[in-house]
Short mmCIF file of C-alpha atoms and ligand atoms in Angstrom, two decimals:
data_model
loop_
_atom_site.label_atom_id
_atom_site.label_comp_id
_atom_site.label_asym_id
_atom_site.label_seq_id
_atom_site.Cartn_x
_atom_site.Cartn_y
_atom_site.Cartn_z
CA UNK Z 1 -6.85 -11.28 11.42
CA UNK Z 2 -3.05 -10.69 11.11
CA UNK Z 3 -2.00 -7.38 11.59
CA UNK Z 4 1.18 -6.25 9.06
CA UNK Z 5 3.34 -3.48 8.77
CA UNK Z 6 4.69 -1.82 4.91
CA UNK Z 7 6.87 0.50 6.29
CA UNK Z 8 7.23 3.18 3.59
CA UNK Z 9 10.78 3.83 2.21
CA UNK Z 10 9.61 7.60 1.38
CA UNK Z 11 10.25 8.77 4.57
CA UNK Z 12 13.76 7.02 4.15
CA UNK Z 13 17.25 8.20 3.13
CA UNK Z 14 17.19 7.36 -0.22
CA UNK Z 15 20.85 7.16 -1.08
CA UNK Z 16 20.95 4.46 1.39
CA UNK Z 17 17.75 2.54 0.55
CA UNK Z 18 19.47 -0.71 1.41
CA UNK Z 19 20.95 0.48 4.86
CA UNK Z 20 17.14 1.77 5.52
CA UNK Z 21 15.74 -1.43 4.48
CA UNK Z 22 17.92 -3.24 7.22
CA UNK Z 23 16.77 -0.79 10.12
CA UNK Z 24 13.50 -1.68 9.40
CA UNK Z 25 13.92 -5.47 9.64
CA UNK Z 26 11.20 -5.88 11.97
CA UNK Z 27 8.94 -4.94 9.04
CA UNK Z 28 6.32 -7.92 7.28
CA UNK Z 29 6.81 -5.64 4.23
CA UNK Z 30 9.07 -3.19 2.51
CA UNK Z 31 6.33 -0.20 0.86
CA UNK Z 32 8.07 1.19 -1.92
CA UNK Z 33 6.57 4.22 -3.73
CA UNK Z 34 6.55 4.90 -7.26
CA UNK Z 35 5.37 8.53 -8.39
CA UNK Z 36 5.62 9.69 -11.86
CA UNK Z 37 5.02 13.18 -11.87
CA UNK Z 38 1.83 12.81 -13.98
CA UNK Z 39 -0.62 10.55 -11.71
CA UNK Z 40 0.50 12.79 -8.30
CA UNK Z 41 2.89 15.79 -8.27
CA UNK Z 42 6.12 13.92 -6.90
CA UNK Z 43 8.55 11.83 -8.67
CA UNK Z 44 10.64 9.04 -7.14
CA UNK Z 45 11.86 5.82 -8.36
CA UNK Z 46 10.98 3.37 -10.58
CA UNK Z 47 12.05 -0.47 -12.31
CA UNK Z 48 16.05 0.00 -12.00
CA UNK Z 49 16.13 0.77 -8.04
CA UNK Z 50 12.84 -1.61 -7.18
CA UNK Z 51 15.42 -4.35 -8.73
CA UNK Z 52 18.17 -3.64 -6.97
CA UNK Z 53 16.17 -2.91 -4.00
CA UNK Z 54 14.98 -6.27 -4.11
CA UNK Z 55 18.57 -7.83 -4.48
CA UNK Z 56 19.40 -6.40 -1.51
CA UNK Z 57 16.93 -7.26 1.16
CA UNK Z 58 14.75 -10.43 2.19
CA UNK Z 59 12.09 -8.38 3.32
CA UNK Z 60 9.11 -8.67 0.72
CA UNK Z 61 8.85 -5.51 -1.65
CA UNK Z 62 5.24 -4.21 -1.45
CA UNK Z 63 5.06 -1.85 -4.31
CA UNK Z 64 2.74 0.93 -4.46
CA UNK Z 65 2.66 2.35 -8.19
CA UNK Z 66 1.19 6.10 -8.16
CA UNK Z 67 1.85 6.34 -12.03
CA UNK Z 68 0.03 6.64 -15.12
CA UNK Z 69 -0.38 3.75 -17.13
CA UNK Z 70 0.17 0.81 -14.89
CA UNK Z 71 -1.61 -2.10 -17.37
CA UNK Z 72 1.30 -0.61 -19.24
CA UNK Z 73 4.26 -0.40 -16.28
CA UNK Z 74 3.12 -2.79 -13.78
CA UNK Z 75 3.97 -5.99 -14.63
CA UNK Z 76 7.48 -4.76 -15.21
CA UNK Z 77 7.69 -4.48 -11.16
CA UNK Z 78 6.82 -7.98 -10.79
CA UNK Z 79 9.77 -8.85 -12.85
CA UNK Z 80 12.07 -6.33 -11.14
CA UNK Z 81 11.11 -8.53 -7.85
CA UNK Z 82 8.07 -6.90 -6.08
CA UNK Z 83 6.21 -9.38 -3.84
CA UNK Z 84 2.86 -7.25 -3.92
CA UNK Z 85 2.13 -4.69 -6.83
CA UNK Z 86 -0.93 -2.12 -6.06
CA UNK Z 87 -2.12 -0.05 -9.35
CA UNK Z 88 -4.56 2.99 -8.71
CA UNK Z 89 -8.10 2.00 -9.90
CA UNK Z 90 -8.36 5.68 -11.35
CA UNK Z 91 -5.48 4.69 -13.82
CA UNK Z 92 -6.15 1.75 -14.91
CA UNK Z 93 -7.54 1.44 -18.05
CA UNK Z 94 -8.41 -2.74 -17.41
CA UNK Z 95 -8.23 -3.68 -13.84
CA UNK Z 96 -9.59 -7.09 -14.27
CA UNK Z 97 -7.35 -7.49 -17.09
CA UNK Z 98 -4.21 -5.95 -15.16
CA UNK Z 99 -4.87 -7.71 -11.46
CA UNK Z 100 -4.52 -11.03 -13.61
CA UNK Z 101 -1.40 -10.33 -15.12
CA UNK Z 102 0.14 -9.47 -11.85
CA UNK Z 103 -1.29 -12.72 -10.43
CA UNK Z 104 0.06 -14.87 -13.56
CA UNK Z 105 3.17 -13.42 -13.01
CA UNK Z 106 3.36 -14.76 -9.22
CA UNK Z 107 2.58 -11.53 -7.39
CA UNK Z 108 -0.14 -10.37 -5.29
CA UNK Z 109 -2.17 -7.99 -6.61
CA UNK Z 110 -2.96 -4.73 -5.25
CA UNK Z 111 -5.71 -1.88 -6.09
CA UNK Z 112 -5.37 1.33 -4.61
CA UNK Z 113 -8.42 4.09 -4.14
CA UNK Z 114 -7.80 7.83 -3.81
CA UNK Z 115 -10.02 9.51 -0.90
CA UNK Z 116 -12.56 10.63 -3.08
CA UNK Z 117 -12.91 7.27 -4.55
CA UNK Z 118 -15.63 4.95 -3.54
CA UNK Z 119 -15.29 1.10 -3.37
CA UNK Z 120 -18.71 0.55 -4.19
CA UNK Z 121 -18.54 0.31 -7.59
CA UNK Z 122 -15.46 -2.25 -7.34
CA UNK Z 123 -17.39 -4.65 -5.10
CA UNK Z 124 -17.70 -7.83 -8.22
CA UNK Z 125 -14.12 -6.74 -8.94
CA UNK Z 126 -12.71 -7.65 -5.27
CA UNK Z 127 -12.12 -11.26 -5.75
CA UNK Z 128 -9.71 -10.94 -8.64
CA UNK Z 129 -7.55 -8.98 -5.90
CA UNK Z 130 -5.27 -9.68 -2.89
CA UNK Z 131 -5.38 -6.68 -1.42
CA UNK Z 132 -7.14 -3.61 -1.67
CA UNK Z 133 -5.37 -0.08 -0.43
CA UNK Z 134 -7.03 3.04 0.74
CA UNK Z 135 -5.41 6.07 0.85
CA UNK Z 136 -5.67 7.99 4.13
CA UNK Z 137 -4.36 11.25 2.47
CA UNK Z 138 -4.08 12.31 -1.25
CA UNK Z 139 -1.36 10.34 -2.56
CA UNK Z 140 1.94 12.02 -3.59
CA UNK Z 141 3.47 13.14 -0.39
CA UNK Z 142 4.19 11.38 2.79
CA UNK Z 143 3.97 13.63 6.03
CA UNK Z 144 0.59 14.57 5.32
CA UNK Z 145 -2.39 14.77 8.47
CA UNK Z 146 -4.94 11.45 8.12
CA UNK Z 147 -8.15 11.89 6.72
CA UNK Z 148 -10.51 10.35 9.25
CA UNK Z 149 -13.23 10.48 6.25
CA UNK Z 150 -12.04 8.08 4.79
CA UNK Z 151 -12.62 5.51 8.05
CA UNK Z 152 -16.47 4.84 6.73
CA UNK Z 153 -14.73 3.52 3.66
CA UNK Z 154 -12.36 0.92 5.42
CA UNK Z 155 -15.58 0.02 7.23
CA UNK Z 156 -17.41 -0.56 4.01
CA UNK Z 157 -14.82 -2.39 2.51
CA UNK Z 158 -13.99 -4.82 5.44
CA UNK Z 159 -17.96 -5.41 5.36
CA UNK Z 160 -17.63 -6.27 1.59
CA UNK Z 161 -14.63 -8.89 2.21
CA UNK Z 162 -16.28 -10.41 5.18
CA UNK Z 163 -19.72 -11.08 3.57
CA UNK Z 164 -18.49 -12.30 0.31
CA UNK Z 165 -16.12 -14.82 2.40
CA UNK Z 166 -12.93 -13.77 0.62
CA UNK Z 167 -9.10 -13.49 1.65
CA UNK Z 168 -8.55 -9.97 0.45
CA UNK Z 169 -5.67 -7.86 2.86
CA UNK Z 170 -7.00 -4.21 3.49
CA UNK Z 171 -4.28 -2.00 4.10
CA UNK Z 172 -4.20 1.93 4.56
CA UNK Z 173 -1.86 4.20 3.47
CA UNK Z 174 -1.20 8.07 4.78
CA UNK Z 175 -0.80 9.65 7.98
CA UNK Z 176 -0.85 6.01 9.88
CA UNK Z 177 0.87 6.65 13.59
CA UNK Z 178 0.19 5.76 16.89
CA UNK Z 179 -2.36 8.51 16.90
CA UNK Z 180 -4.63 6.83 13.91
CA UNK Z 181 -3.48 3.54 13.36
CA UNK Z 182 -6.65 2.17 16.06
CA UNK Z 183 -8.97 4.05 14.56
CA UNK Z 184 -8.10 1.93 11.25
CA UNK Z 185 -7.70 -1.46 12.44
CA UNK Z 186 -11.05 -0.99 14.66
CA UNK Z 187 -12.83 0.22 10.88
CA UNK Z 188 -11.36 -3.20 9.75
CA UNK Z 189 -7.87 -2.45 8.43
CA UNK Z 190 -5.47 -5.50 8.50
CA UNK Z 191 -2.15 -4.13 6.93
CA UNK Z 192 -0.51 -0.74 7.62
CA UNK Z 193 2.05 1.64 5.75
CA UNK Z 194 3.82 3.91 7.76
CA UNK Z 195 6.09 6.06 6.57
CA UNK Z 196 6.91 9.29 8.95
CA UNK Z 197 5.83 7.66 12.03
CA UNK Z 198 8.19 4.43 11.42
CA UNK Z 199 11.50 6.64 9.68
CA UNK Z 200 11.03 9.20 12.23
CA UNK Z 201 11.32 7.61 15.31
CA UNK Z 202 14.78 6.41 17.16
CA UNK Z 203 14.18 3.15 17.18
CA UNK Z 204 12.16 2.25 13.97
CA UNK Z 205 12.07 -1.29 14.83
CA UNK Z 206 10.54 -0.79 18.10
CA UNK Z 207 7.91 1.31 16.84
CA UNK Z 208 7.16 -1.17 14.18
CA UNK Z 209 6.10 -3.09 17.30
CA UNK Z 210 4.21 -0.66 19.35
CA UNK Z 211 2.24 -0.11 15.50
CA UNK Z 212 1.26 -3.56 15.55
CA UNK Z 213 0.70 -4.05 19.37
CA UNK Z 214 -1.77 -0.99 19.26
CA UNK Z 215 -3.71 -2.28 15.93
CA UNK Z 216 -3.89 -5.50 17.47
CA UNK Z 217 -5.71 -4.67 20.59
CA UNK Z 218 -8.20 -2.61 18.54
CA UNK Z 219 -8.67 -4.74 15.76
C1 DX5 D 301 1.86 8.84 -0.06
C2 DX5 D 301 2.47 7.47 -0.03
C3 DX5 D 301 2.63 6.95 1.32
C4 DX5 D 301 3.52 7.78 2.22
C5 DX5 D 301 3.00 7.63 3.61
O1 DX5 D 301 1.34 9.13 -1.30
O2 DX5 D 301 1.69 6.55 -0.75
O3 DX5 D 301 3.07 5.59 1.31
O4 DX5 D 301 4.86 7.43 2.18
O5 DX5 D 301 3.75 8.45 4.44
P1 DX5 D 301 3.24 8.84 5.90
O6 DX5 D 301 3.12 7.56 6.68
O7 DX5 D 301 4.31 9.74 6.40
O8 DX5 D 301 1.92 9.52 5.74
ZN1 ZN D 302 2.20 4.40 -0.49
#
């Protein structure tokens, strides 16, 4: 399986989200985090900088909505330019409904679990998606420790894919470093935000490398 990288613009300087975007142009994706204040305890950014965010790089925008309301919001992200929209399956009033609309508007769809969230119930639901995320720490902050109990759930979900034959990325999301990121991709992980552990080193680009290098030989 292909191993890709989101690195997460949290961990960036925000008032130079386009000269951030460029350091990381090593990067499959660009994971951009929206937080309302109401679904997790952080605001960030929403529509009006994804869509000038998007004007100003090549890199694919991988947007990660932790907000309330998404069949609502959503959509609008596709329009702003996002490549890859992921809603939180605890918000969503219609996922069905809402993974469709992304779809019909030309992006891939994304569904995102919290850790305490199990995927079992979702399994019918995983071919109307592209990618399913699970979070590796409570969603809301980056910088947080990884939650290794949440590795029987990547394993559980890359089980699901496999035996129903489908195409659907697994990425994880929180606390994802050189430390962790094996432990994921040998669960069955396939695509990888990284926030701190990209930002935070000197050379993000190279580390974007050694992240995908180390993934690849466990995967
Ligand atoms: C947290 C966000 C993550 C965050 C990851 O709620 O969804 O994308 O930026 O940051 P690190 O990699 O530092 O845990
Ligand atoms: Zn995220």
């Amino acid at each position: 399986m292909a191993i890709q990288i989101s690195p997460s613009l949290l961990a960036s300087d925000f008032a130079r989200l386009a000269d951030e975007a460029d350091r990381v142009s090593g990067a499959d994706w660009l994971h951009v985090d929206v937080m309302d204040n109401h679904f997790v305890p952080n605001l960030t950014l929403g529509l009006p900088v994804v869509e000038a965010l998007a004007k100003a790089t090549s890199t694919p925008i991988d947007c990660h909505l932790m907000i309330e309301d998404p069949d609502r919001w959503a959509p609008g992200y596709v329009e702003a330019g996002a490549s890859s929209v992921t809603f939180h399956v605890e918000a969503a009033a219609a996922p069905v409904r809402l993974a469709r609309e992304l779809r019909a508007k030309g992006a891939r769809a994304g569904m995102g679990l919290k850790p305490a969230t199990a995927i079992d119930a979702y399994e019918d639901l995983l071919p109307e998606l592209d990618m399913l995320l699970v979070m590796t720490v409570e969603p809301g902050f980056g910088g947080q420790p990884f939650l290794d109990m949440c590795l029987p759930k990547i394993r559980r979900t890359r089980e699901l894919v496999d035996r129903h034959g489908l195409e659907v990325w697994l990425q994880v999301d929180g606390g994802v470093s050189l430390e962790t990121i094996e432990r994921c991709a040998e669960a069955g992980a396939d695509t990888f935000v990284a926030g701190s552990a990209v930002f935070g080193a000197d050379d993000p680009n190279a580390m974007i490398e050694s992240l995908r290098a180390a993934a690849a030989s466990a995967g």
